[in-house]
C-alpha cells in the first residue's frame, strides 16, 4: 500500500509538471510570429491557432488527470495496480525505457538540425531535394511541441527509474532478447514514420537510388477522397474486430473479408468521384494498357494470337517481355463480349473491354482469400490457427494489393501461384501417378500466362527437400522419382500440343522475353552497364546485389514496412526451426516458399517495379506475417488495430503522394 501511494503521488506530480510545461509551450507557440498574409486572428495563422488549441487541450487533460489522482486516489487503486502489473509483466519496463530513450535521442537530433539550418541546407537539399524547405518550415512550427515531448520523455524515464529502481537493477530485467526486440520495434516504427514523411514532403531519398521507378504525385484533398478513405478505415477496423472475435462461421467470415477487399478497391474509384470509371481510367492511364488495347478490335483469332505471337508482338516493348497468355487473357474477354453483342468500331470495343474488366477484375483479385484459407486450414493442417483469418486480413490491408487495380499482376497471378502451391503440395504428398501428371500440365499453362509463375518449379524442389529433411522415414524415393517423370511427361505433353497445334515454342519465347528484360534492367537503367559493354562476373554480382536491394525496398515500401518486417521475422524464425526439425506442416510449406523467395532474388532478371511484379508473393508473405501475429491476436489484440491503422495510413499516403499504378 505504501508503494501504491508513492506511485500515485509521483504520477500526480508528473502530470502537474507536464501541465506547467504545456502552458509554457502554449505561450511559446503564441510568441512565434506568423506571416501577415496568413494571419486570421490576433496576428496568428490558422495553423498556429490549431497548434495552440491542441496544446491547451492537452494541458487541460493533464490538469484533470492530476486532480483525479489526488482527489480520487482510492477509487483509482485498481487501475493503478493493473498498470503496475502491466509494467512489470514480460519485461515491459525494458521495452518502454529503450523506446523512450530512442525517441528522446531522435527529438534531440531533430532539434539540433533545426538550429543548424540553413548552414546544413546544401547537404540536406542534396539528400532530400526541394521537400527540405517545407519540412524545415513544419519543423520550426512544431518545435515547441517537440521540445515539450522531449521533456515528457525525460520525466517519464526519470519517473520509471525512480519508482521501479529495485526492479530495474536486477539482471533479469535486461534480457538480451528483449533488448534486441525493443530496438527492432523502435527502428521499425521509426522507419515507417520516415517513409510517411518521405511521401508527404516528396523527399527524393528513394529517387536517388539508381533504378528507382515510382515517381511522386499530389492529388487534391477533395470531399469524395476524404469520405472514401474514412469509410475504408472504418471498414478495415471493423474487419479486424471480426477477425479477433470470430463471431461467425468460417465461410461467413471469408465472405465478409472478400467483400471488404472488393470494397476497398472500389473505394479508390469513389475517392476520385467516378466509381468504376475512375478505376478504368486509372489502369488505362498507364503504359500497361497496351496489353488490353492489343487484344481488342483485331480480326485475328485466339489461336492466331498464339501462333503468330513472335512476329506480331514479340518485338514490341511490353508484349515482347511476356508470354502469349497475357494478351490472350484480354482477348478471351473481348471476344466473348463481342460474341454476345457484336461491334465493329474498334474504339467502342476497347471502351467496352475497359468497362468489363473494371467490373470483373476486382472480385477476381480477392478470390485469393478462399485459396489462402484452404492452404492454411486444410492443406497446411492448421484448422485452429488464427492465421487462416489473419492472412486474408493482411492481404486486403496491403496498400499495393489495393492500388494496382485491374492489373493481371493481382487479378490473376496470385491466384494461379497460390493454387499452384496447393497443387504441388498435394502432388508431393500423394502416392498416385495422376496428380503429378496434372501438375506438369498446370505448370506449363501457368507459365504460358506469366513467366512470374516460374518460381513454382523451384518451390516444388524446395518443398520436397524440406519435407524430406523433416520426415526422412516417410519418404519413398522410387515413388518420388516416378512422380517427377510423370510431372515432366505432363509438361512435355503440353509443350508438344502447343508446338504442334499452335506453333508456340515456350523455350524461344522465354529466351526472347528474358533477354529483353535483362537488357532493360541491366543495360538501360541508371547504375547499369553501357550498351555493348561485356558483363564480367564482378559486374553480374554487383548488379544482382543492387537489384535485390532495390526490389526488396520497393516491395517493402509498397506492401507496408510492418507487413514486410513480420514476413522477414517469421522467415528467420523458421530457419531455426528447420535445423531443429520442428517445422509444422504449414511451416514446411512456407519455409519452402522462403527458399524460393531467396532464389528469386539471386537470379532476378528484373530490376525495379517489384511493387507490381511481386504482387503474386503478397498472399504467401501474408501467411508468414499471420503466423507471426498469431501470438498477439488474443492477448494483445490492440496491436492488430494499430497494424491495420498503420497500413491504412500507408495506403492513403501512397495513393495521394505517389504514382503507384
XYZ file of C-alpha atoms in Angstrom, residues 83 332 389 405 568 573:
6
model
C -0.891 -0.502 -14.660
C -10.779 -14.037 -74.368
C -8.247 -15.395 -40.994
C -6.394 -2.213 -59.586
C 11.037 -11.486 -42.621
C 12.279 -17.990 -37.005
